[in-house]
Each structure stands twice: as structure tokens, then as C-alpha cells.
mmCIF file of C-alpha atoms in Angstrom:
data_model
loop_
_atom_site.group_PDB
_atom_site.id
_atom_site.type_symbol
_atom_site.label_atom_id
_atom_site.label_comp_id
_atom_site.label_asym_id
_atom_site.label_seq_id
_atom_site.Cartn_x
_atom_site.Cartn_y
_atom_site.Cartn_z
ATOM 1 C CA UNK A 1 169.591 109.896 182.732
ATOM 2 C CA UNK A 2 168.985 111.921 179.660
ATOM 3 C CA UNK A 3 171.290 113.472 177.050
ATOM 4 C CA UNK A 4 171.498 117.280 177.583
ATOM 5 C CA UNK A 5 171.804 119.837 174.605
ATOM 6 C CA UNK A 6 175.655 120.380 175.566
ATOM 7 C CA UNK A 7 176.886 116.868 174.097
ATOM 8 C CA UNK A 8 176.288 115.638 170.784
ATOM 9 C CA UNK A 9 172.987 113.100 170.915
ATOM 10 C CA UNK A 10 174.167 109.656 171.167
ATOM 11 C CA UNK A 11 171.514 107.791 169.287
ATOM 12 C CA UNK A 12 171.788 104.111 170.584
ATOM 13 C CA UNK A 13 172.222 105.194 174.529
ATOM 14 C CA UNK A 14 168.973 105.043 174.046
ATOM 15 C CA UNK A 15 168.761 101.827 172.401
ATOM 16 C CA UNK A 16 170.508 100.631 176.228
ATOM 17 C CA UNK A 17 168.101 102.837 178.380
ATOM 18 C CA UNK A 18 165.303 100.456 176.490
ATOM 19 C CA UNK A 19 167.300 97.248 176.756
ATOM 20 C CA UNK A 20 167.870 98.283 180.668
ATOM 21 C CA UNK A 21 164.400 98.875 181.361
ATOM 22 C CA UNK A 22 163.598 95.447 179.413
ATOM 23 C CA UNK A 23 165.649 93.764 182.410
ATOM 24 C CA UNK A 24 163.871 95.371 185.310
ATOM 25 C CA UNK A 25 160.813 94.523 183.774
ATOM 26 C CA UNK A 26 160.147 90.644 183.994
ATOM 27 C CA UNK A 27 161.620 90.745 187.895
ATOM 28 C CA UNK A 28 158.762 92.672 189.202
ATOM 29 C CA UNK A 29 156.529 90.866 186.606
ATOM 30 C CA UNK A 30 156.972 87.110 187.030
ATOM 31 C CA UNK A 31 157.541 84.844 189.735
ATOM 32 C CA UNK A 32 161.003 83.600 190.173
ATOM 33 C CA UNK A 33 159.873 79.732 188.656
ATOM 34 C CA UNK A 34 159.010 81.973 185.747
ATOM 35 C CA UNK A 35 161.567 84.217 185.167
ATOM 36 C CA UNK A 36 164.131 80.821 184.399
ATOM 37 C CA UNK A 37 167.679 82.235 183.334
ATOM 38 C CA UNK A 38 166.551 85.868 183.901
ATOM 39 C CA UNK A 39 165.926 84.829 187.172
ATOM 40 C CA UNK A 40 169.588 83.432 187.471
ATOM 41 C CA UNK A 41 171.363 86.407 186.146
ATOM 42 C CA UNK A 42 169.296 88.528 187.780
ATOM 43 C CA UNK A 43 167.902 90.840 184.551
ATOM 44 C CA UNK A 44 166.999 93.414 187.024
ATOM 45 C CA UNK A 45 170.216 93.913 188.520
ATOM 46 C CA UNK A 46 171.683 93.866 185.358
ATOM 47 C CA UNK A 47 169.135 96.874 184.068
ATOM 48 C CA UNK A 48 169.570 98.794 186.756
ATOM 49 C CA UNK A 49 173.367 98.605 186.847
ATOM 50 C CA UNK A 50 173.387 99.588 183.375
ATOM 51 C CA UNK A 51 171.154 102.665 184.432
ATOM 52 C CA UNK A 52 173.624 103.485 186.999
ATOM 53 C CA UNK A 53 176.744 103.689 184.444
ATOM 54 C CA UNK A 54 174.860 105.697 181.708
ATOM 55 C CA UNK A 55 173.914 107.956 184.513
ATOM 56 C CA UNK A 56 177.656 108.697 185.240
ATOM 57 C CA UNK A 57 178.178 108.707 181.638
ATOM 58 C CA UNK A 58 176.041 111.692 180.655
ATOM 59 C CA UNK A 59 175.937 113.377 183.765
ATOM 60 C CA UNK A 60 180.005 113.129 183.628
ATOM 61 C CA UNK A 61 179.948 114.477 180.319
ATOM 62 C CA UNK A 62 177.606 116.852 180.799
ATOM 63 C CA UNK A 63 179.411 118.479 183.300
ATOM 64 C CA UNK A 64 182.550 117.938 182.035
ATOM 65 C CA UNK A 65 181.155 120.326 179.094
ATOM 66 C CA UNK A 66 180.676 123.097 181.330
ATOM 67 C CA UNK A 67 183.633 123.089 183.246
ATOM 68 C CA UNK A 68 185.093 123.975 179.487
ATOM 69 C CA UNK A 69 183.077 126.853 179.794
ATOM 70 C CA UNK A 70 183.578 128.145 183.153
ATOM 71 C CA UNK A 71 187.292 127.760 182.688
ATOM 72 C CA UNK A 72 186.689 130.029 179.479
ATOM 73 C CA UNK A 73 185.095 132.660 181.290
ATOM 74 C CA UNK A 74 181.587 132.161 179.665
ATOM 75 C CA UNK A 75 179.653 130.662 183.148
ATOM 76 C CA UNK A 76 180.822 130.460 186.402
ATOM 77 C CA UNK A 77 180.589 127.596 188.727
ATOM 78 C CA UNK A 78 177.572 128.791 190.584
ATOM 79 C CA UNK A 79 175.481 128.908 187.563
ATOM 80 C CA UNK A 80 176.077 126.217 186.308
ATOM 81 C CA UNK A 81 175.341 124.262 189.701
ATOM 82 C CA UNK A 82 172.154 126.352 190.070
ATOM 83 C CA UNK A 83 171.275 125.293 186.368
ATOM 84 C CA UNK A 84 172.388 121.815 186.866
ATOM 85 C CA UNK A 85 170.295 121.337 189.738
ATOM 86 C CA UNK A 86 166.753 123.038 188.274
ATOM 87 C CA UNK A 87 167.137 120.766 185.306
ATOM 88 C CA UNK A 88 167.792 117.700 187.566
ATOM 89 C CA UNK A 89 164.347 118.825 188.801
ATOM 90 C CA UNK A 90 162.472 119.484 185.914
ATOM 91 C CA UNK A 91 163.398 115.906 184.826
ATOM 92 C CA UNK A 92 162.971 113.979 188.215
ATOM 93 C CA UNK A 93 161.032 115.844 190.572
ATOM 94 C CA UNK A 94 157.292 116.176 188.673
ATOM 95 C CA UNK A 95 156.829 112.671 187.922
ATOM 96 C CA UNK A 96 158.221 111.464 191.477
ATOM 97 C CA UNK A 97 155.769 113.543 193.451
ATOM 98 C CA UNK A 98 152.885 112.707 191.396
ATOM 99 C CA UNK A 99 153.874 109.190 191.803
ATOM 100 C CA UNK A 100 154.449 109.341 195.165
ATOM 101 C CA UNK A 101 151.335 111.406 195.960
ATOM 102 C CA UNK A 102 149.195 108.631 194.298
ATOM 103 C CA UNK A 103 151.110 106.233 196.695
ATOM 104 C CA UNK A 104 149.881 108.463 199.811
ATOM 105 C CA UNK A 105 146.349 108.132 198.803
ATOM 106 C CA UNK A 106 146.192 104.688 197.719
ATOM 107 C CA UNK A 107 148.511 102.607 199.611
ATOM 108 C CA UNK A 108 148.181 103.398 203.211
ATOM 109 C CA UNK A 109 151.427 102.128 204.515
ATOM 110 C CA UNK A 110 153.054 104.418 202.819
ATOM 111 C CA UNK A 111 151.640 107.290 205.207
ATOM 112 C CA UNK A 112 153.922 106.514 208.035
ATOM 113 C CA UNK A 113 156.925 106.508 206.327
ATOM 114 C CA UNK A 114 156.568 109.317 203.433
ATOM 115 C CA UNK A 115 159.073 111.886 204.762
ATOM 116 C CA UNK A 116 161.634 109.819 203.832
ATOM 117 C CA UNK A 117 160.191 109.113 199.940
ATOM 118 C CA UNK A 118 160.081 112.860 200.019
ATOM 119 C CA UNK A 119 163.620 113.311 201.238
ATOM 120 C CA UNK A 120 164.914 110.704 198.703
ATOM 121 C CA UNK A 121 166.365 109.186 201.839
ATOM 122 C CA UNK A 122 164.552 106.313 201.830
ATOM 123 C CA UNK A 123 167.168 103.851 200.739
ATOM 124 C CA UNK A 124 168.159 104.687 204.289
ATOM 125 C CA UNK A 125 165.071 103.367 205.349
ATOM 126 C CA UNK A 126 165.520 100.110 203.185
ATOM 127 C CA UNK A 127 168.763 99.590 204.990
ATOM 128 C CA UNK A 128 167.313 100.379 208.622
ATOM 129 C CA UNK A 129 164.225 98.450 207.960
ATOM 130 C CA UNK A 130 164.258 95.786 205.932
ATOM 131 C CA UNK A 131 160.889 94.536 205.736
ATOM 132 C CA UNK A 132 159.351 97.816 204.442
ATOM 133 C CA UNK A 133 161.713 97.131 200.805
ATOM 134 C CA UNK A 134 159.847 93.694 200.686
ATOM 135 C CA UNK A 135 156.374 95.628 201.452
ATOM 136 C CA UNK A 136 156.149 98.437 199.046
ATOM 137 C CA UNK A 137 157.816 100.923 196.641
ATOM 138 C CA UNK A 138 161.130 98.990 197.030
ATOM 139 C CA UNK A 139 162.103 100.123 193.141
ATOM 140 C CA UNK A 140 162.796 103.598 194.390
ATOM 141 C CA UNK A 141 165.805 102.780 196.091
ATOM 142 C CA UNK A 142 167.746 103.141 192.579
ATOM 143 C CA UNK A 143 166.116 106.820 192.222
ATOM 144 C CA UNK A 144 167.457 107.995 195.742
ATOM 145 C CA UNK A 145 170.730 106.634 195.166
ATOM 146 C CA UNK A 146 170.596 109.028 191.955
ATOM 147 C CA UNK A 147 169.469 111.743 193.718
ATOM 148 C CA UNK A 148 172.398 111.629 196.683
ATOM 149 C CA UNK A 149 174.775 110.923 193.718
ATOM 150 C CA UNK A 150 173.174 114.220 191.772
ATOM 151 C CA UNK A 151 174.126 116.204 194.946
ATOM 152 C CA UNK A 152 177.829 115.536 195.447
ATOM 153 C CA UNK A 153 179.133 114.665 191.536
ATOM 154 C CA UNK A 154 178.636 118.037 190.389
ATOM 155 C CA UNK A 155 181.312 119.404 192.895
ATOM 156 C CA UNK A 156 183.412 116.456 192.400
ATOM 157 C CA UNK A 157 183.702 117.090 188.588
ATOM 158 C CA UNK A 158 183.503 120.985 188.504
ATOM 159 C CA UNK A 159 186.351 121.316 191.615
ATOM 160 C CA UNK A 160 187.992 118.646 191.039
ATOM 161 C CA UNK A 161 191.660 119.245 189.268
ATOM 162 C CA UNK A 162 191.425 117.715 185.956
ATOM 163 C CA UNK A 163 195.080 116.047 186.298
ATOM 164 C CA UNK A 164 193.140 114.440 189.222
ATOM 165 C CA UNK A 165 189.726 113.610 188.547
ATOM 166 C CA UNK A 166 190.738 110.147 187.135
ATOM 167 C CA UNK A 167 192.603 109.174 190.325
ATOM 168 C CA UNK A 168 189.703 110.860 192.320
ATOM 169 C CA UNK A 169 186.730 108.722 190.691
ATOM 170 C CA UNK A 170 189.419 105.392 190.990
ATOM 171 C CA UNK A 171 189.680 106.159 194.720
ATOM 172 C CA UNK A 172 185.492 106.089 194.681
ATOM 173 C CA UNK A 173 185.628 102.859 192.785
ATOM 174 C CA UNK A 174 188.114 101.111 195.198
ATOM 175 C CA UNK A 175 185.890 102.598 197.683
ATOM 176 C CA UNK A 176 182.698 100.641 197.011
ATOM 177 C CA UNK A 177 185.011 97.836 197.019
ATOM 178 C CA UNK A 178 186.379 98.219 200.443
ATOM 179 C CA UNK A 179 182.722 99.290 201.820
ATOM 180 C CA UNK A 180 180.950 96.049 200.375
ATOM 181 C CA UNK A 181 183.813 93.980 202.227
ATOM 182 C CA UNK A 182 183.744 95.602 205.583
ATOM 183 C CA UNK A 183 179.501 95.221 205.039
ATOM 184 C CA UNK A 184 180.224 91.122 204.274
ATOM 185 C CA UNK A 185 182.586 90.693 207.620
ATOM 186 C CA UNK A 186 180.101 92.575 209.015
ATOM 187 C CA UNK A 187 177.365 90.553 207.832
ATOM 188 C CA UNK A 188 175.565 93.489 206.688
ATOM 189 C CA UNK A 189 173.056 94.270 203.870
ATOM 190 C CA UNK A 190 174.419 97.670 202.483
ATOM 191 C CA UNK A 191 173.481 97.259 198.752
ATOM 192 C CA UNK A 192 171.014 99.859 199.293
ATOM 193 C CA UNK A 193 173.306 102.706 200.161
ATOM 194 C CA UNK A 194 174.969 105.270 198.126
ATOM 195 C CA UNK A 195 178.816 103.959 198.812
ATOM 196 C CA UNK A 196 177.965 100.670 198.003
ATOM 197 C CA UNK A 197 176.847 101.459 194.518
ATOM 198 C CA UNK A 198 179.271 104.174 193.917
ATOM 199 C CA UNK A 199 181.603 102.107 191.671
ATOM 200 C CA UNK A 200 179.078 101.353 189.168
ATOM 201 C CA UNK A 201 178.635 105.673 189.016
ATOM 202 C CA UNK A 202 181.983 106.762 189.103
ATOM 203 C CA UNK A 203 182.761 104.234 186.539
ATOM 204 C CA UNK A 204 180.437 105.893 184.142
ATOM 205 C CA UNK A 205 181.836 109.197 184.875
ATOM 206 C CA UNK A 206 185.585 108.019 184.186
ATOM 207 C CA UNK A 207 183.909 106.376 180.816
ATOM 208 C CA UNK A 208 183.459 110.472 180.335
ATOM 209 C CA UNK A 209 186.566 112.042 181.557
ATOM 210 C CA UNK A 210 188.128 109.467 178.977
ATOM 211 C CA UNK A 211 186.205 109.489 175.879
ATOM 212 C CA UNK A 212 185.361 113.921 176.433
ATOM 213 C CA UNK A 213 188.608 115.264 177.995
ATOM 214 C CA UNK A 214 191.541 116.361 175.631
ATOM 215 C CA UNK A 215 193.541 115.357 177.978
ATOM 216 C CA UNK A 216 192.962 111.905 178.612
ATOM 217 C CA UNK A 217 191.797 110.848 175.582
ATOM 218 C CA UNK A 218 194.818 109.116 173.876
ATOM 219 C CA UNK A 219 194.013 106.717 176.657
ATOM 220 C CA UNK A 220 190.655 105.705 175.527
ATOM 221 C CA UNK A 221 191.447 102.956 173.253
ATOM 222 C CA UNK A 222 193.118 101.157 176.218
ATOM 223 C CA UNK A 223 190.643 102.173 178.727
ATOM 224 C CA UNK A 224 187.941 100.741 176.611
ATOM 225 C CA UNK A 225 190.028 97.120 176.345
ATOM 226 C CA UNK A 226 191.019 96.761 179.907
ATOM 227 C CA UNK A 227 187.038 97.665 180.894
ATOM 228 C CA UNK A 228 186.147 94.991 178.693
ATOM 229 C CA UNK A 229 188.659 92.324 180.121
ATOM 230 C CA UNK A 230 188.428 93.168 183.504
ATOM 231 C CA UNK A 231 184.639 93.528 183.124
ATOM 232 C CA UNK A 232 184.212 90.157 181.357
ATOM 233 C CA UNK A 233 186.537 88.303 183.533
ATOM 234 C CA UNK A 234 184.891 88.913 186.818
ATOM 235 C CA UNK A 235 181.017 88.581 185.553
ATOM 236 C CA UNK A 236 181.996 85.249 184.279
ATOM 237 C CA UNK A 237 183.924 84.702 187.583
ATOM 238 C CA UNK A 238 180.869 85.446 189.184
ATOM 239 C CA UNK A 239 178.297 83.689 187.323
ATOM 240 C CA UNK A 240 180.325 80.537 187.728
ATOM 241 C CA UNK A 241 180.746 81.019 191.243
ATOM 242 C CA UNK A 242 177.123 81.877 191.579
ATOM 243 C CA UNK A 243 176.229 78.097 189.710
ATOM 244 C CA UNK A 244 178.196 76.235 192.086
ATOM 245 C CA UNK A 245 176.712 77.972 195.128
ATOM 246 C CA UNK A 246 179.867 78.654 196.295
ATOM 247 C CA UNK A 247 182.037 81.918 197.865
ATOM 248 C CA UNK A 248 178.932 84.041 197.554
ATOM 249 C CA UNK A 249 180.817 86.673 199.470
ATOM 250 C CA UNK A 250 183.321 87.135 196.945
ATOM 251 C CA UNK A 251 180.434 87.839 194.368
ATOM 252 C CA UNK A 252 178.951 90.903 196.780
ATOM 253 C CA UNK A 253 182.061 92.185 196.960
ATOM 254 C CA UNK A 254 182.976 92.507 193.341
ATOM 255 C CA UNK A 255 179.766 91.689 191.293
ATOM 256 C CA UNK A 256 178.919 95.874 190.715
ATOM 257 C CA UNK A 257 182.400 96.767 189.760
ATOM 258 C CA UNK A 258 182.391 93.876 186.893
ATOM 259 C CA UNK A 259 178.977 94.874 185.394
ATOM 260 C CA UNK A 260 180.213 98.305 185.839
ATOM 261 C CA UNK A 261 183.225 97.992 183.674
ATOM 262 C CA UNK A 262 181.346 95.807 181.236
ATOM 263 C CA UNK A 263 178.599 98.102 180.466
ATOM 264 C CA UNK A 264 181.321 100.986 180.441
ATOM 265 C CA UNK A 265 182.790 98.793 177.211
ATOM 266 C CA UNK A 266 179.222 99.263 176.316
ATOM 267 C CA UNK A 267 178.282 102.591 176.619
ATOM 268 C CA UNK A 268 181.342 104.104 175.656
ATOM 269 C CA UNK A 269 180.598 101.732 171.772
ATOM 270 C CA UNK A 270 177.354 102.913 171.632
ATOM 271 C CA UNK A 271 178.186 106.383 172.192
ATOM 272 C CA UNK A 272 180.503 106.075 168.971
ATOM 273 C CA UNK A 273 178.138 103.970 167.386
ATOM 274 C CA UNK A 274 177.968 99.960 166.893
ATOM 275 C CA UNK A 275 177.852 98.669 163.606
ATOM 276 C CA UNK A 276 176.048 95.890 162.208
ATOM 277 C CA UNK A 277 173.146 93.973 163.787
ATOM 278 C CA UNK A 278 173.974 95.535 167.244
ATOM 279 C CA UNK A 279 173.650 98.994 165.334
ATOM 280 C CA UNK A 280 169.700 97.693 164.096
ATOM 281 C CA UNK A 281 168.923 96.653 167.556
ATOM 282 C CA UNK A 282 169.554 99.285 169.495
ATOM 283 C CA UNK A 283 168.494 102.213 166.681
ATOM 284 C CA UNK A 284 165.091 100.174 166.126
ATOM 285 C CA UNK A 285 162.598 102.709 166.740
ATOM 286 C CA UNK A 286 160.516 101.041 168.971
ATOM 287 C CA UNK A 287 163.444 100.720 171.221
ATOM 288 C CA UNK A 288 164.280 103.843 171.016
ATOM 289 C CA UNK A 289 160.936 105.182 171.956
ATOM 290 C CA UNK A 290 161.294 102.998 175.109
ATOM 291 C CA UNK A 291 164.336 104.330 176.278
ATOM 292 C CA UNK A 292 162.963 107.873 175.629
ATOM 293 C CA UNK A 293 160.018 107.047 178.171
ATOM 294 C CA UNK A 294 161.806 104.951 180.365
ATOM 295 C CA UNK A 295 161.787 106.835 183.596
ATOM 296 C CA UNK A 296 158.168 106.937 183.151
ATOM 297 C CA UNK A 297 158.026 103.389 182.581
ATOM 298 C CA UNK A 298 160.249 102.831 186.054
ATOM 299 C CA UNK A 299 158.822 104.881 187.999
ATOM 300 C CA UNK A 300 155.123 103.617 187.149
ATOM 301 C CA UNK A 301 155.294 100.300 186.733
ATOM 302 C CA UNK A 302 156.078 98.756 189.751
ATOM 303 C CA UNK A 303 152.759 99.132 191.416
ATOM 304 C CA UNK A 304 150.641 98.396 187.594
ATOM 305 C CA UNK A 305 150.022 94.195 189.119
ATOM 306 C CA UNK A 306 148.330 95.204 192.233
ATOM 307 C CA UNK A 307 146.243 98.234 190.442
ATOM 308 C CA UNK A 308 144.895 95.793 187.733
ATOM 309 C CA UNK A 309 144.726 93.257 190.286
ATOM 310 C CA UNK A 310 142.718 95.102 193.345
ATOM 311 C CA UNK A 311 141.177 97.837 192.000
ATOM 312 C CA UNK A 312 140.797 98.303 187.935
ATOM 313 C CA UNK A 313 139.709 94.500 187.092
ATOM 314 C CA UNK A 314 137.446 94.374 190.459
ATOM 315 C CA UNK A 315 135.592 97.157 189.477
ATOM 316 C CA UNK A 316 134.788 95.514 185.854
ATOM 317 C CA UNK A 317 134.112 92.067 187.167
ATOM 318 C CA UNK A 318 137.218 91.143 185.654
ATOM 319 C CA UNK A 319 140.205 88.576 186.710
ATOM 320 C CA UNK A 320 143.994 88.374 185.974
ATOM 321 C CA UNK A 321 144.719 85.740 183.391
ATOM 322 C CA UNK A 322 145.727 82.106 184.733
ATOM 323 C CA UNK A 323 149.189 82.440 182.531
ATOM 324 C CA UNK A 324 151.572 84.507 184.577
ATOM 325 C CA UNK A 325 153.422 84.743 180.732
ATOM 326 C CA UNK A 326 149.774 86.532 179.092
ATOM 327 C CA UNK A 327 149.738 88.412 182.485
ATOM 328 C CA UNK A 328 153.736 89.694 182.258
ATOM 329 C CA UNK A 329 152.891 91.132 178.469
ATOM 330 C CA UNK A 330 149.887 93.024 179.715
ATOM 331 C CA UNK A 331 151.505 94.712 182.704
ATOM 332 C CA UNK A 332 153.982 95.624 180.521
ATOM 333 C CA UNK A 333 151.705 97.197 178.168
ATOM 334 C CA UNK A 334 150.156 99.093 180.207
ATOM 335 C CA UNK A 335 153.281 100.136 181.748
ATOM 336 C CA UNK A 336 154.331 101.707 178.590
ATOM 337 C CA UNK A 337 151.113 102.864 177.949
ATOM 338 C CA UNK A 338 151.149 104.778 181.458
ATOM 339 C CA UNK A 339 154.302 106.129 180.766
ATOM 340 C CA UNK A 340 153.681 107.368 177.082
ATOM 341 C CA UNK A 341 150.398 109.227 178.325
ATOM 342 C CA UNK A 342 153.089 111.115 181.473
ATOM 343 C CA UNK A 343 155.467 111.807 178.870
ATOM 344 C CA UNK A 344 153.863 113.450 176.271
ATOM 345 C CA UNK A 345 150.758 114.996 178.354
ATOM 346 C CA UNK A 346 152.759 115.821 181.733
ATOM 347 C CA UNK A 347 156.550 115.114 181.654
ATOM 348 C CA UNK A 348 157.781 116.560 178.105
ATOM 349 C CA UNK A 349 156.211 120.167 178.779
ATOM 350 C CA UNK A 350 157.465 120.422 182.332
ATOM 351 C CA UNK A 351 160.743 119.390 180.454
ATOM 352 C CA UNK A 352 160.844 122.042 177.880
ATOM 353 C CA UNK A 353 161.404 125.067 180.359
ATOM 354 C CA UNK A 354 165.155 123.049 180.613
ATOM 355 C CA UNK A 355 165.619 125.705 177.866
ATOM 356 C CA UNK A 356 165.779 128.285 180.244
ATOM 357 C CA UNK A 357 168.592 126.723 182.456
ATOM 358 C CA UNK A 358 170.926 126.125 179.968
ATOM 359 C CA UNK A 359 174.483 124.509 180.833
#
């Protein structure tokens, strides 16, 4: 979810990427008496979701930058899939297989089921087997769905007649729609599959067509509005259907595509700039340093409790805290901590051979 050199560098997408990773943060820190109002908006959902629309974002644009110049003759569409996909890798890949290679060694449950956490399939396995997302490594559903979306949006946006693509990625968006309803009359647990979540990602990519395209861009003002409306319409519909325990099917159906539209009000500000106090926020350094390292900070973080916990503080006669509040700010310390030390000492120098693969 990174800004590539081929778009301008859109300061305060940052600024979100650390606001998102604030959300996920607290669910898989506290306990759900702790977590309060987070716990009732679900600040995890709401991080990840907001991962899920920058992703289409930049990708979107990203791509949509290239297509300008394979239709000018300077690249043609296999290298810039061939590119696309080696610096894909050199962002994702490296971190994921050291992660999940620690996993193999130290958590042996893992073992059985590891050709699918290599395959990125294993949101599959989620959906076929519930009880192993409740057991271990259940945060990498998110980075599977990203991969599978990786795979197919580049040929989608590259192929894709431009008079079309906006009608295409609508057609995706009613799609998760229709799938989450057939997966509620079928009483069915899908949110762990690619088509459910594939409004929230084509959402962010029609954020790009809009605000990067020529073409459509005399329709961005109004774009912007009606994602704004529509998104804050349903949320709120939602969240007050949600406090009266009430038509929770209606909610799974079209939770996703409100936060998606909402956060594509979002993005699409930031990427122009806020002004103001929102402007402070999300350009406060510290922020921004957070969103810089915040695939680190995913990726490593779930699992931080249970290292403290049964093997780190064991081996120093040491115990967790009895506040589950002094305990949340130290796993998240050394979360970030984690995640600086991969980023500067491992990550960032795999990164930098990106160079040689450019769009």
C-alpha cells in the first residue's frame, strides 16, 4: 500500500495508513470490556477497511499511470505487469516469509496448515475452517485478500477500455453487494473471501480513475459529494441499527460499501491535501513515521502478547502488568519498535532494488 515514484507523493495518505493501523491496534490488544466504544465500532474493521481503499487508491493510480505510457508507446503491457508484479514482491514478499518462517518454528500449529500461508490462500482456509482464524495468525486474512486482488487488478485496469473501467469497477462494487446477500440467505460467513471485500477495493480504484483520468475528471467534484453522502448515510444507518440490535443482516450486507465510500471522501481530501487541524494531524511526524512502517507494524504485531507473555518475560522472571491499559501501550511499543528495526535493517534495502523495475 505504498506510493510508487510514478504519482506525485501524497503526504497525509500517510497520515491515514498511521490512523488505520491505530484502529487495528487496540482489537488485538485489549479485551472487548476494555476496548469500550472501539469495541462498538469495531476500530479494527474500520483500519483495515481504510487499508483496503488506499490500496485501490494507489495501486489504481499507479497503474492508471502506466497505461498512459503504454498507450504512448514508451512500455508495453507485459513490462509493466512483469514490473508491477516484482515490486509487489519486493514490498510484500520478504517480510511475509520471514514472518511466517518464525511462525513455522515457533508456533507448531502452524506446521499443518503452512501451504496455504505460503499460497496466500489461506483466507480460504479461514472460510473452510473456522476455528483455525480464532487459533492463530487470523490478521493475515487482510494480506491474502491483497495478494488475490494484486493478481487480477492489474489486467482489469491495463485491458480494461477506459470509457469502461468506471462501469467495470461499479459492476465489482454491486458485486460484493449481491455476494454478501446470497452469503446471509445462505447463512454463510464469507467476509473472509476476496468477492466479499471487493467493494471496499474497487472503490478505491474508481477514487483513481476519477481524481487521475482526463477523462473523468470533471466528475470528481460530484463523485467526491455523493461518496460522502452515500458513505455517511449508511455508516450511520448501520451504527444505529447495530445499537438497537436489530436487522443485523442488513448491516453485513452493506456495512463495507459505506466505509468504503466514506474513506474514499477521505482519501481522495487527503490526497489534495486537508487544511487546518486535520492537515496537523495527519502531517505530524510521528504519524507519519507510523504509516511509513505500518506493514511492519501489521504484520508483526499480532503475535507480540503471547511472545512477551510465554517466552521473553518467562525467561527474565518477569510478568505482564495487572492493567490490561499499561499492558496495551507496551505491546504497542514494541510493535513499533519491531517494525522500525525490519524497516530500516531488512525491509527498506530489499525495497530499494524497486529502482530497477520501474513503472
Amino acid at each position: 500500500m505504498e506510493i510508487t515514484n510514478n504519482i506525485k507523493y501524497m503526504v497525509q495518505l500517510d497520515g491515514l495508513r498511521g490512523l488505520a493501523i491505530l484502529g487495528v491496534l487496540p482489537v488485538h490488544f485489549l479485551s472487548k470490556t476494555d476496548l469500550g466504544w472501539l469495541g462498538f465500532i469495531d476500530s479494527g474493521d474500520l483500519g483495515v477497511k481504510l487499508f483496503f481503499v488506499l490500496s485501490g487508491f494507489l495501486i489504481g493510480s499507479t497503474l492508471l499511470a502506466a497505461r498512459e505510457k503504454i498507450e504512448n508507446g514508451t512500455h508495453s503491457i507485459r513490462k509493466t505487469l512483469v514490473n508491477f508484479y516484482i515490486r509487489r514482491s519486493l514490498r510484500l514478499f520478504p517480510l511475509y516469509y520471514l514472518y511466517l518462517l518464525l511462525s513455522f518454528f515457533l508456533i507448531p500449529q502452524v506446521r499443518e496448515f503452512i501451504f496455504w500461508f505460503i499460497t496466500y490462500t489461506q483466507n480460504i482456509l479461514f472460510f473452510q475452517e473456522p476455528w483455525i482464524f480464532t487459533s492463530f495468525l487470523a490478521h493475515l486474512w487482510t494480506l491474502a485478500i491483497e495478494e488475490q486482488f494484486y493478481l487480477i487488478s492489474p489486467i482489469i485496469i491495463l485491458i480494461t477500455p477506459k470509457k469502461l473501467l468506471p462501469s467495470v469497477l461499479l459492476f465489482m462494487i454491486f458485486g460484493a453487494l449481491i455476494f454478501r446477500m446470497i452469503s446471509q440467505v445462505y447463512d454463510t460467513n464469507t467476509v473472509w473471501l476476496l468477492p466479499a471485500q471487493m467493494d471496499v477495493l474497487s472503490i478505491g480504484v474508481l477514487a483513481a480513475v476519477f481524481s487521475t483520468s482526463v477523462k473523468f475528471s470533471s466528475f470528481l467534484s460530484s463523485f467526491k459529494q455523493l461518496s460522502l453522502t452515500l458513505g455517511l448515510c449508511i455508516t450511520i444507518l448501520c451504527l444505529v441499527l447495530k445499537s438497537i440490535n436489530m436487522f443485523e443482516y442488513v448491516i453485513h450486507i452493506i456495512w463495507n460499501t459505506g466505509l468504503g465510500l466514506l474513506f474514499c471522501w477521505v482519501i481522495l481530501s487527503a490526497s489534495f491535501g486537508f487544511k487546518g487541524l486535520t492537515k496537523n494531524l495527519l502531517e505530524f511526524k510521528p504519524l507519519l513515521f507510523l504509516g511509513k512502517i505500518s506493514y511492519g507494524v501489521y504484520v508483526l504485531h499480532f503475535n507480540v502478547p503471547g511472545l512477551l507473555r510465554e517466552i521473553v518475560f518467562p525467561r527474565l522472571g518477569w510478568q505482564l502488568f495487572d492493567s490490561s491499559i499499561i499492558n496495551f501501550f507496551m505491546f504497542t511499543v514494541v510493535s513499533i519498535l519491531l517494525a522500525t528495526m525490519s524497516w530500516y535493517f531488512f525491509e527498506k534495502p530489499i525495497l530499494n532494488l524497486k529502482n530497477k523495475f520501474k513503472l
